[in-house]
Coordinates of C-alpha atoms in Angstrom, one line a residue:
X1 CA -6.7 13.8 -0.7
X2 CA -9.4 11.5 1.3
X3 CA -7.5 8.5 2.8
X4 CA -9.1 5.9 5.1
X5 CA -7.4 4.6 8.0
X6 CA -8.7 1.7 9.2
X7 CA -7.4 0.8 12.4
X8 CA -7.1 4.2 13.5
X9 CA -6.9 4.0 17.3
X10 CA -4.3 1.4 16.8
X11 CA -0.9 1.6 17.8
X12 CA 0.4 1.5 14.2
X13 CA -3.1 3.3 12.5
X14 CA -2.7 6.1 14.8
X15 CA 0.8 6.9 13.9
X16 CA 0.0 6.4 10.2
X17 CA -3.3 8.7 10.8
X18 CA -0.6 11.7 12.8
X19 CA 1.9 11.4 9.8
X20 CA -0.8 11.6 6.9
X21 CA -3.0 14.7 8.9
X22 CA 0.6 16.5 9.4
X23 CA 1.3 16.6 5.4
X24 CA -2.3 18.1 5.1
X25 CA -4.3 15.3 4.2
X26 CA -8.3 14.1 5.1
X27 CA -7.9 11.0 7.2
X28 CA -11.5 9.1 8.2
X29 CA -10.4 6.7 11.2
X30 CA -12.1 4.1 11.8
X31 CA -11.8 1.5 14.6
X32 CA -14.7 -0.5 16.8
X33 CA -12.1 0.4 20.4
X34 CA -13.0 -3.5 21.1
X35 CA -11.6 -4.5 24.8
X36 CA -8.6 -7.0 23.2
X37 CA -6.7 -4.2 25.1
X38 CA -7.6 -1.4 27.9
X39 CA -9.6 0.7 25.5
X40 CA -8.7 4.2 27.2
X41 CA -5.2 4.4 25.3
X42 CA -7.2 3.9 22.0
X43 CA -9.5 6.6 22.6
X44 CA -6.7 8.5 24.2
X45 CA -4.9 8.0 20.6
X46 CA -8.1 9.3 19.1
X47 CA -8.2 12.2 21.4
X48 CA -4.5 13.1 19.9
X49 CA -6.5 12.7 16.2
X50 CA -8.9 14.8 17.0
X51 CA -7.1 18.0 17.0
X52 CA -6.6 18.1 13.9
X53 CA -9.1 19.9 11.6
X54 CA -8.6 17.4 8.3
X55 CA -9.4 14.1 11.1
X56 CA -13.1 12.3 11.6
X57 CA -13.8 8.9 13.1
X58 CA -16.6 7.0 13.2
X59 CA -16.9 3.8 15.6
X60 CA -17.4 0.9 12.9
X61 CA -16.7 -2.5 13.8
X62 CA -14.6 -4.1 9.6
X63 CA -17.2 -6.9 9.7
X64 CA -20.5 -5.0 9.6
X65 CA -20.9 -5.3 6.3
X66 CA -23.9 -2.7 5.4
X67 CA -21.6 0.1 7.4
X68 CA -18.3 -0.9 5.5
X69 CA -20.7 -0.6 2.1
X70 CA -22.2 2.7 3.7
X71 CA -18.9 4.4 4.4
X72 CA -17.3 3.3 0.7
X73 CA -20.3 5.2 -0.9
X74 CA -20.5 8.3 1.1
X75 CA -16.8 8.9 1.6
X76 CA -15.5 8.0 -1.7
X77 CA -11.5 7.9 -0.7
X78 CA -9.2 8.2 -3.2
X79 CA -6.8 5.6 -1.5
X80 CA -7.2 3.9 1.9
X81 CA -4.8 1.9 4.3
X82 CA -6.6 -0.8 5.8
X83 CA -4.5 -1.8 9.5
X84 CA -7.2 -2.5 11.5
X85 CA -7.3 -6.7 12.3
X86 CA -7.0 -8.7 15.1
X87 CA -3.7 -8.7 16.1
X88 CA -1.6 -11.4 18.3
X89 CA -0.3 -14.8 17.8
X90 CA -1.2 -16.3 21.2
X91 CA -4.5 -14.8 21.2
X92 CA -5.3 -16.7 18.2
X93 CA -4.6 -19.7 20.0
X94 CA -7.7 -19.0 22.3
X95 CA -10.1 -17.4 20.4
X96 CA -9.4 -18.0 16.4
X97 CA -13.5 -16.7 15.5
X98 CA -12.5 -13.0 16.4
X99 CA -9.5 -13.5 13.9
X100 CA -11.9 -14.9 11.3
X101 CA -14.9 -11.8 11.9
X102 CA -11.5 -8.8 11.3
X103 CA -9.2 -10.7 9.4
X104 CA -11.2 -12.4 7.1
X105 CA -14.4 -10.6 6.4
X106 CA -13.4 -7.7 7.6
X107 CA -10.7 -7.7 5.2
X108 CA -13.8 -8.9 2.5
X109 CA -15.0 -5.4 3.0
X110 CA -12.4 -3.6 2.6
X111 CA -11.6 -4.8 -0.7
X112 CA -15.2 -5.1 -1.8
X113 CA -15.4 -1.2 -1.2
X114 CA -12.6 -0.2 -2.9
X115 CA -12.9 -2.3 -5.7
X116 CA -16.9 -1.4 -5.9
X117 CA -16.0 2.4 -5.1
X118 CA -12.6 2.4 -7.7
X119 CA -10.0 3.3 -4.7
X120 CA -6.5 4.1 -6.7
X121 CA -4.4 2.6 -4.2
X122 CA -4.8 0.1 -1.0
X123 CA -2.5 -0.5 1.1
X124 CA -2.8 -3.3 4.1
X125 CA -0.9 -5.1 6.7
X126 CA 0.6 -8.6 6.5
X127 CA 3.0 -9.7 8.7
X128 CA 6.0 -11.3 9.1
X129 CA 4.4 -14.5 10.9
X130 CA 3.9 -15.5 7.5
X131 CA 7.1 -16.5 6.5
X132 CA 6.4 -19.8 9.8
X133 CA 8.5 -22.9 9.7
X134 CA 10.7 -20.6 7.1
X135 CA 14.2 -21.1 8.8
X136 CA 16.6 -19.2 5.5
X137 CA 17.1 -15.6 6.9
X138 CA 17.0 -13.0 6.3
X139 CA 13.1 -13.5 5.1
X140 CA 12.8 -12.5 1.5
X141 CA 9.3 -11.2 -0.3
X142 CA 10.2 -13.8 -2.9
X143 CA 10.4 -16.7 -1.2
X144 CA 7.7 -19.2 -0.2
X145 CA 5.4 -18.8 2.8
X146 CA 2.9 -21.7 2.9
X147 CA 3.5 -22.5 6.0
X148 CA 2.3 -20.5 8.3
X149 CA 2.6 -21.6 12.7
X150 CA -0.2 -20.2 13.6
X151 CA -4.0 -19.3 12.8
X152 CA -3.0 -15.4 13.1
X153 CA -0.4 -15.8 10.5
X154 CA -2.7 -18.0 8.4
X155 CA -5.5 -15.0 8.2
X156 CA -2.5 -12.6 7.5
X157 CA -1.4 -14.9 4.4
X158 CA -5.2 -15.1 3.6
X159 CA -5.2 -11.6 3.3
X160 CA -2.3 -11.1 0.6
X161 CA -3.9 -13.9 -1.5
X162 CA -7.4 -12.1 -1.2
X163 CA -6.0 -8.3 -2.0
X164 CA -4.7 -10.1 -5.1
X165 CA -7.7 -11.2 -6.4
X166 CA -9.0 -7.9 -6.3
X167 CA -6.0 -6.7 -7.7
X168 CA -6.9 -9.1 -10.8
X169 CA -10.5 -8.7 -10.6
X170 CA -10.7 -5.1 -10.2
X171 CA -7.5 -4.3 -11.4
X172 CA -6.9 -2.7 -8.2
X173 CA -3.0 -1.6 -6.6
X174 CA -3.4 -3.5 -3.9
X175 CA 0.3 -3.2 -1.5
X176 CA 0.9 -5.8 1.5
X177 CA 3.4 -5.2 4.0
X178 CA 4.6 -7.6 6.5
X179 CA 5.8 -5.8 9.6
X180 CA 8.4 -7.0 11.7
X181 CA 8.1 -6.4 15.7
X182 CA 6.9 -2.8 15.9
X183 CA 7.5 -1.1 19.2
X184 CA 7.3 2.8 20.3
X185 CA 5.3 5.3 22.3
X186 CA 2.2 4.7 22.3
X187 CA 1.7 1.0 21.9
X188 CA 0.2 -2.3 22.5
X189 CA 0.0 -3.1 25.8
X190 CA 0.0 -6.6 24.9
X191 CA 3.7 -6.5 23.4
X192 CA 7.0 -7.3 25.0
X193 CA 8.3 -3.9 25.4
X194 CA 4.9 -3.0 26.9
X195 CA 4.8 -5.8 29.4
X196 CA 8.4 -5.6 30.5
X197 CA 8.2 -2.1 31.2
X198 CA 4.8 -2.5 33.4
X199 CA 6.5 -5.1 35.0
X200 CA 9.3 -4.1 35.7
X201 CA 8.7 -1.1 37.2
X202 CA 5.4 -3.0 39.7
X203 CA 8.6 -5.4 40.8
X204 CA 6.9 -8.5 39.2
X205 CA 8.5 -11.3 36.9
X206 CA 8.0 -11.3 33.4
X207 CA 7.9 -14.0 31.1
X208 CA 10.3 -14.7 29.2
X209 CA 10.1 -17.2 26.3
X210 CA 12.7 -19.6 24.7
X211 CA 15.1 -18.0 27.7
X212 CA 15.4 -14.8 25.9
X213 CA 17.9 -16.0 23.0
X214 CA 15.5 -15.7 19.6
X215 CA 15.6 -12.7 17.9
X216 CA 13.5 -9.8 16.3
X217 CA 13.6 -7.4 13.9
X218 CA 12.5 -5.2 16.3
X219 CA 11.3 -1.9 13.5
X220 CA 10.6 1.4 15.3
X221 CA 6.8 3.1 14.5
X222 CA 8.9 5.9 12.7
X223 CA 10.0 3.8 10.5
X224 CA 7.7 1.9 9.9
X225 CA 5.1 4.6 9.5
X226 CA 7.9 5.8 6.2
X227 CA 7.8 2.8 4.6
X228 CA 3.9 2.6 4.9
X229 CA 3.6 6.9 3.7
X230 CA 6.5 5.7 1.3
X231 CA 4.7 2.9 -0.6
X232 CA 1.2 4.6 -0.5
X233 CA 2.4 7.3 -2.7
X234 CA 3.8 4.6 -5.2
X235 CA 0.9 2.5 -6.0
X236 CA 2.0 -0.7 -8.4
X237 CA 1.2 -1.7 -12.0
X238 CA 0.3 -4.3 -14.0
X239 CA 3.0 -5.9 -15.4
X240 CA 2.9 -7.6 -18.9
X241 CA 6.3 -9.5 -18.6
X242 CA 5.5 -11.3 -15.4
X243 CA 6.9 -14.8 -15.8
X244 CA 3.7 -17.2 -14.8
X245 CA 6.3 -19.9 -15.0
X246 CA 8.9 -19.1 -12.6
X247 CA 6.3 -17.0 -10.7
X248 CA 7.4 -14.8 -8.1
X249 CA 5.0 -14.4 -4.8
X250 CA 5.8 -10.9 -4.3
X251 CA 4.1 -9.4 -7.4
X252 CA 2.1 -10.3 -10.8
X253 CA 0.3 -9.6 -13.7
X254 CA -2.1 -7.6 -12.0
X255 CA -1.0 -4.3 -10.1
X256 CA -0.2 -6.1 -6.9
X257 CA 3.3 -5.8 -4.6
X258 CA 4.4 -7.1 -1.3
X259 CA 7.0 -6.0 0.9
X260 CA 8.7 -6.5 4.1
X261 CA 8.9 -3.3 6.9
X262 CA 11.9 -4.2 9.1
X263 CA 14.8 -2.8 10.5
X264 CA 17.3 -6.0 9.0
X265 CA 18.7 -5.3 12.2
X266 CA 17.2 -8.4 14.8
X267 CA 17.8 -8.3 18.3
X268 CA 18.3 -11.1 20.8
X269 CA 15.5 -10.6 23.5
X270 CA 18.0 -10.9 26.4
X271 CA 19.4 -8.0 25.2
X272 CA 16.2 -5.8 24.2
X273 CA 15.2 -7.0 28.3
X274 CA 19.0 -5.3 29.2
X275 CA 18.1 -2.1 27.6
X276 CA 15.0 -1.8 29.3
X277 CA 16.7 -2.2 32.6
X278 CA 19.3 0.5 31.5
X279 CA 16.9 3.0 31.0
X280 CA 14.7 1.9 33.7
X281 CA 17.5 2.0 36.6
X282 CA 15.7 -1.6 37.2
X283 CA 16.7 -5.5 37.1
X284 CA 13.9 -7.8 36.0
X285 CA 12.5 -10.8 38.0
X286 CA 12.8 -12.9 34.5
X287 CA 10.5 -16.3 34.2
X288 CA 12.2 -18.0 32.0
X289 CA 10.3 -20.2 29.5
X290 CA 10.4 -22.4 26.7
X291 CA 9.5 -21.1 23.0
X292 CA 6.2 -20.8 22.9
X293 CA 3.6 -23.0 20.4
X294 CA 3.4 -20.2 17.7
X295 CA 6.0 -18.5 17.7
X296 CA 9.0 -19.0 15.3
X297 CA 13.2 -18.9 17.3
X298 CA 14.3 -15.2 14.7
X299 CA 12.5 -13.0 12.3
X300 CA 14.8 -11.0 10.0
X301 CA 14.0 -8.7 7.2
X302 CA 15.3 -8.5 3.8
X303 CA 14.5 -5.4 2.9
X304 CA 16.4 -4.5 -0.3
X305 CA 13.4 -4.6 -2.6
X306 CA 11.2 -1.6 -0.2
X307 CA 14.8 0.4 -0.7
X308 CA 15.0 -0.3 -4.3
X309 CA 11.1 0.9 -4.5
X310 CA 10.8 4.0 -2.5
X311 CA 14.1 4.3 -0.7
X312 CA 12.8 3.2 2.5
X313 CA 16.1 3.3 5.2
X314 CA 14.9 2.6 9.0
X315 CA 16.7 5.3 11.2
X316 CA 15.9 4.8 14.5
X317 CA 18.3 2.0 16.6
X318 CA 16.9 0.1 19.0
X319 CA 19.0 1.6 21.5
X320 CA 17.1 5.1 21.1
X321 CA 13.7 3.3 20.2
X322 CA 13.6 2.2 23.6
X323 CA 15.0 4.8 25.9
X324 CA 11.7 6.9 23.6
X325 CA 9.4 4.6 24.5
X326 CA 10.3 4.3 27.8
X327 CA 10.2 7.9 28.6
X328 CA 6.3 8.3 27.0
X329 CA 5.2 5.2 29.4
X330 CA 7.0 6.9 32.5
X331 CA 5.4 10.7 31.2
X332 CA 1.9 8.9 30.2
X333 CA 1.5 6.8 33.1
X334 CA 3.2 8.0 35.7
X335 CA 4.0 5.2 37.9
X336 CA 4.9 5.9 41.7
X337 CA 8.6 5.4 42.5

């Protein structure tokens, strides 16, 4: 089977790229390896991708539209998963156009293509900054999320509503799933875990927002990577007996679904800071900080409806998510004592 990762130097895409080439599958990456971060660990990712026989990737930036339409025609995938966006909540803050070229029209492309070239099954990436100024936990699939805190979140909720007028048009299965917090070897260097660990180990303070007490659903890659392979093989219906009157957000008429990817397990960040130290043998020079405009106090997954679906059950605890990670930064980086 052809699938299309888009995204496929990405921290998550990469992963999702490893797990779908190691079950035997054709995976076409693409990714334009822009300079959001150090672009050497997404060709190093690519590198990894590379070995295996099934993998191709062409440099294509989701907002060139003639390329997007290019690729659609000559490939013809039979399903695709489509990570690639702009990624960060701050960042948004600062420079919301780049959001609006990968998020918005990027996103345009994808699902022109696959509802142009009859994909059976796309599957995309929401988050869980959708569920903003939401303050019932855990967050639930069927409840509300107009709301969003920031522009990042807004494009995110942008996307689900635009996948599901492909779904209607095209009758397309179109998936969303909004991640919560996912950390591991080989990520973003923009994240917490990421930053901490850098820090840390240079001797330098880090940040630390709201003085560490919100929370996160912090969701390993592993896992995550599951319930993404998980729902990919499950694409959804129509169904007849949706009630339009007491509609639910998470699905429809048309074969459309949305999910949450979490661990249902948050985290306080004081704590996730103390495991780092643990594994690091290192105390942290912690700048502590208000809550920053953005971001929301906890994030908590419901995620009884992904279990129901494809059995999804995250197995990795943050405990051993970390001491992992943290031994691939010390192995791949190598920083002096």
């Amino acid at each position: 089977m052809k699938i299309l990762v888009t995204g496929a130097a990405g921290f998550i895409g990469s992963h999702t790229a490893t797990h779908l080439l190691e079950r035997g599958e054709q995976v076409v990456g693409i990714d334009n390896l822009n300079s959001y971060y150090d672009p050497a660990l997404k060709e190093a990712r690519i590198e990894r991708l590379s070995k295996f026989p099934g993998f191709r990737f062409y440099r294509l930036d989701l907002a060139d539209r003639s390329g997007m339409q290019d690729l659609f025609q000559r490939e013809r995938f039979a399903r695709v998963v489509h990570l690639g966006a702009q990624a960060g909540v701050r960042y948004s803050i600062e420079n919301p156009h780049a959001y609006v070229d990968s998020n918005l029209v990027g996103t345009t492309n994808v699902l022109e293509g696959c509802g142009r070239e009859a994909v059976e099954h796309l599957v995309y990436a929401s988050s869980s900054s959708v569920y903003g100024s939401n303050s019932k936990t855990p967050f639930s699939v069927h409840d509300n999320v107009d709301h969003p805190l920031s522009f990042y979140a807004a494009t995110k909720k942008a996307n689900e509503m635009m996948a599901h007028s492909y779904s209607n048009l095209y009758k397309l299965p179109t998936t969303g799933l909004r991640f919560f917090t996912a950390y591991g070897p080989w990520g973003r260097p923009d994240m917490a875990l990421f930053l901490f660990t850098r820090n840390i180990l240079a001797n330098e303070p880090i940040d630390v927002f709201n003085h560490g007490h919100h929370k996160r659903d912090f969701t390993y890659i592993d896992d995550i990577v599951s319930g993404i392979v998980g729902v990919l093989d499950k694409a959804p219906a129509e169904q007849s007996n949706w009630d339009s009157v007491n509609s639910d957000p998470s699905s429809s008429a048309a074969p459309y679904r949305i999910y949450n990817i979490g661990s249902n397990r948050p985290v306080e960040l004081i704590r996730y800071i103390e495991l780092i130290e643990e594994c690091l043998g290192r105390k942290a020079r912690k700048n502590l900080l208000p809550l920053q405009i953005g971001d929301v106090p906890d994030t908590c997954a419901d995620i009884r409806d992904i279990a129901r679906d494809i059995g999804y059950s995250p197995k990795v605890s943050v405990e051993e998510g970390v001491t992992r990670f943290v031994r691939w930064y010390l192995d791949y980086y190598k920083p002096s004592a």
